[in-house]
CSV table of C-alpha atoms in Angstrom, one decimal:
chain,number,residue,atom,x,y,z
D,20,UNK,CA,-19.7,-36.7,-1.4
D,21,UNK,CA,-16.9,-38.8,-2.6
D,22,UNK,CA,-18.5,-40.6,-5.8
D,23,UNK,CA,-16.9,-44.2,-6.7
D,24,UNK,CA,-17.3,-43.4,-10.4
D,25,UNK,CA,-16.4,-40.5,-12.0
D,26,UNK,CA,-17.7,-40.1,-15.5
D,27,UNK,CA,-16.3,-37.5,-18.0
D,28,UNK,CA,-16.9,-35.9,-21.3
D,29,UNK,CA,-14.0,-35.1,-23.4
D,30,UNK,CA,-14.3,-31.9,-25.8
D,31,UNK,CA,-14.7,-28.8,-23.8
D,32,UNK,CA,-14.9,-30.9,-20.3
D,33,UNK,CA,-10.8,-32.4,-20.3
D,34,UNK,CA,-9.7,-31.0,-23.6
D,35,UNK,CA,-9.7,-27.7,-25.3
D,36,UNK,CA,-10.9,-28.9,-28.5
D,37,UNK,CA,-13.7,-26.6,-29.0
D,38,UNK,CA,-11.9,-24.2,-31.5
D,39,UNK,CA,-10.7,-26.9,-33.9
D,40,UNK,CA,-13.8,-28.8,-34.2
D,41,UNK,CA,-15.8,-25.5,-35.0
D,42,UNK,CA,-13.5,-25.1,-37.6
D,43,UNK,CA,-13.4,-28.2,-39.4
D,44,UNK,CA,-17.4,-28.4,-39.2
D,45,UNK,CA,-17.3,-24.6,-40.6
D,46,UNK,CA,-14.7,-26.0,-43.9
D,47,UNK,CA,-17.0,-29.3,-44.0
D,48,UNK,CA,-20.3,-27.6,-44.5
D,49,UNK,CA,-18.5,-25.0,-47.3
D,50,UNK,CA,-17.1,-28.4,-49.0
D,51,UNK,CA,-20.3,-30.0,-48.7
D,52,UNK,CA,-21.7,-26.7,-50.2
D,53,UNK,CA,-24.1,-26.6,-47.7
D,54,UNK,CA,-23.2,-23.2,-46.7
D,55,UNK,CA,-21.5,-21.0,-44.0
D,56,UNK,CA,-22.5,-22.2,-40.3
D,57,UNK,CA,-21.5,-20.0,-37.6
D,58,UNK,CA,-19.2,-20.4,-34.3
D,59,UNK,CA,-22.4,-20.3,-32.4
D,60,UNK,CA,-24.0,-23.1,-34.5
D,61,UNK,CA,-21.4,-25.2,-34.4
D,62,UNK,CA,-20.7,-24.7,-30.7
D,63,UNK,CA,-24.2,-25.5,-29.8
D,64,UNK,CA,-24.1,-29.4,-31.1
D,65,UNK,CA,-20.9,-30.0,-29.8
D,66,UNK,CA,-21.0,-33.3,-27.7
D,67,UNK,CA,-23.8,-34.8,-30.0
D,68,UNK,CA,-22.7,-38.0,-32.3
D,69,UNK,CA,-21.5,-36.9,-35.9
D,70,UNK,CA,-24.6,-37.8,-37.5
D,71,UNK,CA,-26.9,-36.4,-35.3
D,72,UNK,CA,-24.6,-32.9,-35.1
D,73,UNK,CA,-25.0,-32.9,-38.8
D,74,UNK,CA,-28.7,-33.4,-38.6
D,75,UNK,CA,-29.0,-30.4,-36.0
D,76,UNK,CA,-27.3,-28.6,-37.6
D,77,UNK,CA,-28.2,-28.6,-41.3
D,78,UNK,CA,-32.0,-29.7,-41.4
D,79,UNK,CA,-33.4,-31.3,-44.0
D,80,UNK,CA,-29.7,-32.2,-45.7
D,81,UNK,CA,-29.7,-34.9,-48.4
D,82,UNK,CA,-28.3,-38.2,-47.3
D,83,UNK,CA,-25.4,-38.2,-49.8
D,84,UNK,CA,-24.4,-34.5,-49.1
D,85,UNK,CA,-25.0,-35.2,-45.1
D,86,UNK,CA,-21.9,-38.0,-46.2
D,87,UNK,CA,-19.9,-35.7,-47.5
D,88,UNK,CA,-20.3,-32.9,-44.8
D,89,UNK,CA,-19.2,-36.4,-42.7
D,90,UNK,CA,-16.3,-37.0,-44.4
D,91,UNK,CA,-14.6,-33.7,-45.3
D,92,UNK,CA,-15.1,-33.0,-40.9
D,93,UNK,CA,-13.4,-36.3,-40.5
D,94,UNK,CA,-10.5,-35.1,-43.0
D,95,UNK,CA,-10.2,-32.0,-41.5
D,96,UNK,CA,-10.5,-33.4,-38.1
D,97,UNK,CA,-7.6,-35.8,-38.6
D,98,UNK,CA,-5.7,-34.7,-40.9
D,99,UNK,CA,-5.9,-31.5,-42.7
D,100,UNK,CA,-6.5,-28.6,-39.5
D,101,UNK,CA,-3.3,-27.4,-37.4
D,102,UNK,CA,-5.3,-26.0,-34.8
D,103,UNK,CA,-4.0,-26.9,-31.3
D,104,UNK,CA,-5.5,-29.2,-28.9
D,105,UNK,CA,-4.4,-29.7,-25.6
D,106,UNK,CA,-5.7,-30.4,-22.6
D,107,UNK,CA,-7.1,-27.7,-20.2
D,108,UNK,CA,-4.6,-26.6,-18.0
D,109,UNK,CA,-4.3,-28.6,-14.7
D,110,UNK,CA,-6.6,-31.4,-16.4
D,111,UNK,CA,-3.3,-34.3,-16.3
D,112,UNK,CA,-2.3,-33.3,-12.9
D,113,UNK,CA,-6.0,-33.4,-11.8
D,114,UNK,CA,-7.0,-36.6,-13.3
D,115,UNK,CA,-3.2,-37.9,-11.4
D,116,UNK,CA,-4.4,-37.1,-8.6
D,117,UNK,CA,-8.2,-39.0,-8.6
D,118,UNK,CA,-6.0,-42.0,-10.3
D,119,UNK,CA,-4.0,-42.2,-7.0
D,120,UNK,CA,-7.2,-42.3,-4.6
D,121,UNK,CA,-8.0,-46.2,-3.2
D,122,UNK,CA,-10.7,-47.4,-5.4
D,123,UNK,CA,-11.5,-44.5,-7.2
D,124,UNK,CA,-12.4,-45.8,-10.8
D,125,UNK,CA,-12.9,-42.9,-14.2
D,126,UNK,CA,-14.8,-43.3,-17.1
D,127,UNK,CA,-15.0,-41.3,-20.3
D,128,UNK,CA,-18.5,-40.8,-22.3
D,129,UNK,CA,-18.1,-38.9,-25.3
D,130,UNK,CA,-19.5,-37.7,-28.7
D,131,UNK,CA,-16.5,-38.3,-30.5
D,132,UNK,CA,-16.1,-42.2,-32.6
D,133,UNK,CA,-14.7,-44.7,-31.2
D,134,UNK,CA,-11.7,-44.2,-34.0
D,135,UNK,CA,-11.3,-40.8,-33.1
D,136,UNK,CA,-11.4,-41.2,-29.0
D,137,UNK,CA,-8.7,-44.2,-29.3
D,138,UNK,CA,-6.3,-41.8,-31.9
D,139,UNK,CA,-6.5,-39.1,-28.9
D,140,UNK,CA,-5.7,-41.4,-26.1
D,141,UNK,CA,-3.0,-42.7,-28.1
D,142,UNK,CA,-1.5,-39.5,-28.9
D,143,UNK,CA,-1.6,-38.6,-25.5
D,144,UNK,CA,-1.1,-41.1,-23.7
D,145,UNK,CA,-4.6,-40.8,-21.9
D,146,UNK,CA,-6.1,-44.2,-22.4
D,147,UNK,CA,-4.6,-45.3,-19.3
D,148,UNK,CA,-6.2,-42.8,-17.1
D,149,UNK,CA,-9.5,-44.5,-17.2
D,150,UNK,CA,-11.0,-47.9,-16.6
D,151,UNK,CA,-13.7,-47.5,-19.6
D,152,UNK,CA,-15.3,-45.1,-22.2
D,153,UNK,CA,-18.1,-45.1,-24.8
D,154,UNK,CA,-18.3,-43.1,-28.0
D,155,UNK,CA,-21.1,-42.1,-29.9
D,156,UNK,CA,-20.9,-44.4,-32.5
D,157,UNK,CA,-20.9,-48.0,-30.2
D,158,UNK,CA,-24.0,-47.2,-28.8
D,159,UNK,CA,-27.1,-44.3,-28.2
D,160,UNK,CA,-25.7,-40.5,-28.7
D,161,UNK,CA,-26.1,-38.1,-26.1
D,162,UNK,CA,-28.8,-37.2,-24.5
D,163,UNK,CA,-29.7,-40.9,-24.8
D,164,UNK,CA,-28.8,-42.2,-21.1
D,165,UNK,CA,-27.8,-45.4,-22.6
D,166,UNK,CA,-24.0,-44.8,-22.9
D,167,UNK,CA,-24.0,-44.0,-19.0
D,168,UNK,CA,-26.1,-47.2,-18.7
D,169,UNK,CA,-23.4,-49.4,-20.0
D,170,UNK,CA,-20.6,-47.7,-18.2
D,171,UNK,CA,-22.4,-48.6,-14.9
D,172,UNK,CA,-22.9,-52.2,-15.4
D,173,UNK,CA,-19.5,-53.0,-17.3
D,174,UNK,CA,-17.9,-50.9,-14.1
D,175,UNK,CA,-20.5,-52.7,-11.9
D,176,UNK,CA,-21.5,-49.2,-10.1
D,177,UNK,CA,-24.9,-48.1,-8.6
D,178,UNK,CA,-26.3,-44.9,-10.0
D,179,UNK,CA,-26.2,-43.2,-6.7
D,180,UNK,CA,-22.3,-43.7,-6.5
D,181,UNK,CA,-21.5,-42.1,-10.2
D,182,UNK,CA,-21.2,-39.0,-11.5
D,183,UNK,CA,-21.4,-37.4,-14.8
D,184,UNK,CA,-19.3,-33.9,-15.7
D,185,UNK,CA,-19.6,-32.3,-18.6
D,186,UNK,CA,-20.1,-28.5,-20.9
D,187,UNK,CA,-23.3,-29.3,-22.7
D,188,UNK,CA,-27.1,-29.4,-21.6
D,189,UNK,CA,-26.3,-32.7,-23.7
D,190,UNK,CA,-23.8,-34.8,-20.7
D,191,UNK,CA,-25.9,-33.0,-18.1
D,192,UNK,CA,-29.5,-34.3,-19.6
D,193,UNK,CA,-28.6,-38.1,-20.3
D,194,UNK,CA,-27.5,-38.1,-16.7
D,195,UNK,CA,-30.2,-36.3,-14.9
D,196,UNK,CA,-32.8,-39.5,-17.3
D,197,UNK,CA,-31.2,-42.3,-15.4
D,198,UNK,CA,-30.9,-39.7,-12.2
D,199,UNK,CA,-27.2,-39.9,-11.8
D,200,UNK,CA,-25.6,-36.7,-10.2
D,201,UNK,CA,-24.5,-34.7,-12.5
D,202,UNK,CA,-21.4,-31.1,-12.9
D,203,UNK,CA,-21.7,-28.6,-15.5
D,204,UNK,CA,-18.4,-27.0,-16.6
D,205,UNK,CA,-18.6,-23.2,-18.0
D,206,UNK,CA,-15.2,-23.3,-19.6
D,207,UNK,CA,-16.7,-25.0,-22.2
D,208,UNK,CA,-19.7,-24.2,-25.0
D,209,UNK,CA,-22.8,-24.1,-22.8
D,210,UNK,CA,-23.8,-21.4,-20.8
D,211,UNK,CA,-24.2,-21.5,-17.0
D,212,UNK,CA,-28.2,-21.0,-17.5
D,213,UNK,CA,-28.5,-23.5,-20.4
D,214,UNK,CA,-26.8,-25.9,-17.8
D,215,UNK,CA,-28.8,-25.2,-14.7
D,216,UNK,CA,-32.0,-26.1,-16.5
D,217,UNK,CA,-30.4,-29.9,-15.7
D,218,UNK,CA,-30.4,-29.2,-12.2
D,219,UNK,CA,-27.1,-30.2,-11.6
D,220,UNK,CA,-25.4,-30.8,-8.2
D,221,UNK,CA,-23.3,-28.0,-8.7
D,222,UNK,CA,-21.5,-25.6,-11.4
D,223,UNK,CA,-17.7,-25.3,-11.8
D,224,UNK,CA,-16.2,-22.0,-13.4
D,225,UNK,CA,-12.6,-23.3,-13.6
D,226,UNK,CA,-10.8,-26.4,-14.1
D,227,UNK,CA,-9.4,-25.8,-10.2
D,228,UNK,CA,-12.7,-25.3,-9.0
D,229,UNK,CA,-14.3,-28.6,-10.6
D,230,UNK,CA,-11.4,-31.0,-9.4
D,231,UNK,CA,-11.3,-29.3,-5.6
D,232,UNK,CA,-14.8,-30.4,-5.4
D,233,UNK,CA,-14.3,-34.1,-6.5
D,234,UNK,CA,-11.8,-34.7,-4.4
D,235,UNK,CA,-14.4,-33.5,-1.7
């Protein structure tokens, strides 16, 4: 099927991210003196909004320490961590390719804030690629449908023509509550049978593998 909308997620779905926020949330939480968290732990929220990461991952935190946990991540995030991010190999020739197709319109849904999803797409010269996005932070976090919600009507797409791609149970769930189709990615954080529990239409190993199917 040849879907009019194509929605993605950003961190471990277009960009290899997943190492550098796992190790800003690992110097946050010792800064926060909240404690060590492990790859794992951190891996597992991944996709989530900031807040409700934070949440997830450090129950019962005090509001003013939860702020500081916020901010030292942001700092680290921004500023602070030199490790690389790119995107996953193939990813701006794939996403070239969908651009060039009659019609064809991309979306981007993603944990990440609004502040920190336009930085990216500046620094990369990515905004472009797509005709919208929502971040965590402008509306409900994932698994909340309601980002995918807005995306639809602002694109003025059915459910039936979109799909949602993603790593995380997270991308997979808020589209399978709306029932919009839905691709797990296991290049990412999730495992292949965390992300079959969403049912989704099918699972890509490989960044080759996921865009060969899109393009039908």
């Amino acid at each position: 099927m040849q879907y009019e909308l194509i929605i993605f997620d950003w961190d471990g779905t277009l960009m290899d991210s997943v190492p550098r926020i796992v190790s800003c949330m690992q110097a946050a939480a010792q800064e926060a003196e909240w404690g060590e968290l492990s790859v794992a732990e951190v891996e597992d929220i991944i996709g989530l909004g900031l807040p409700e990461a934070i949440a997830q991952l450090c129950p019962g935190i005090l509001p003013a320490q939860a702020e500081r946990l916020r901010e030292r991540y942001s700092h680290h995030f921004v500023a602070a961590d030199t490790t690389p991010m790119q995107f996953f190999v193939g990813v701006e020739a794939q996403i070239a390719r969908l651009r060039s197709r009659e019609q064809q319109r991309l979306a981007v849904a993603t944990g990440k804030s609004r502040r920190g999803l336009d930085r990216i797409f500046t620094e990369t010269g990515s905004g472009e690629w797509f005709h919208a996005s929502r971040t965590a932070d402008e509306t409900r976090s994932k698994p909340h449908p309601q980002m995918l919600s807005e995306l639809l009507a602002e694109l003025s797409v059915p459910v039936e023509r979109a799909v949602m791609v993603g790593d995380t149970e997270y991308d997979l769930e808020m589209a399978r509550a709306i029932g919009m189709d839905r691709v797990g990615v296991t290049y990412g954080v999730h495992t292949p049978e965390r992300l079959a529990l969403s049912q989704p239409r099918w699972i890509a190993h490989s960044v080759e593998e996921l865009f060969d199917r899109l393009h039908g």
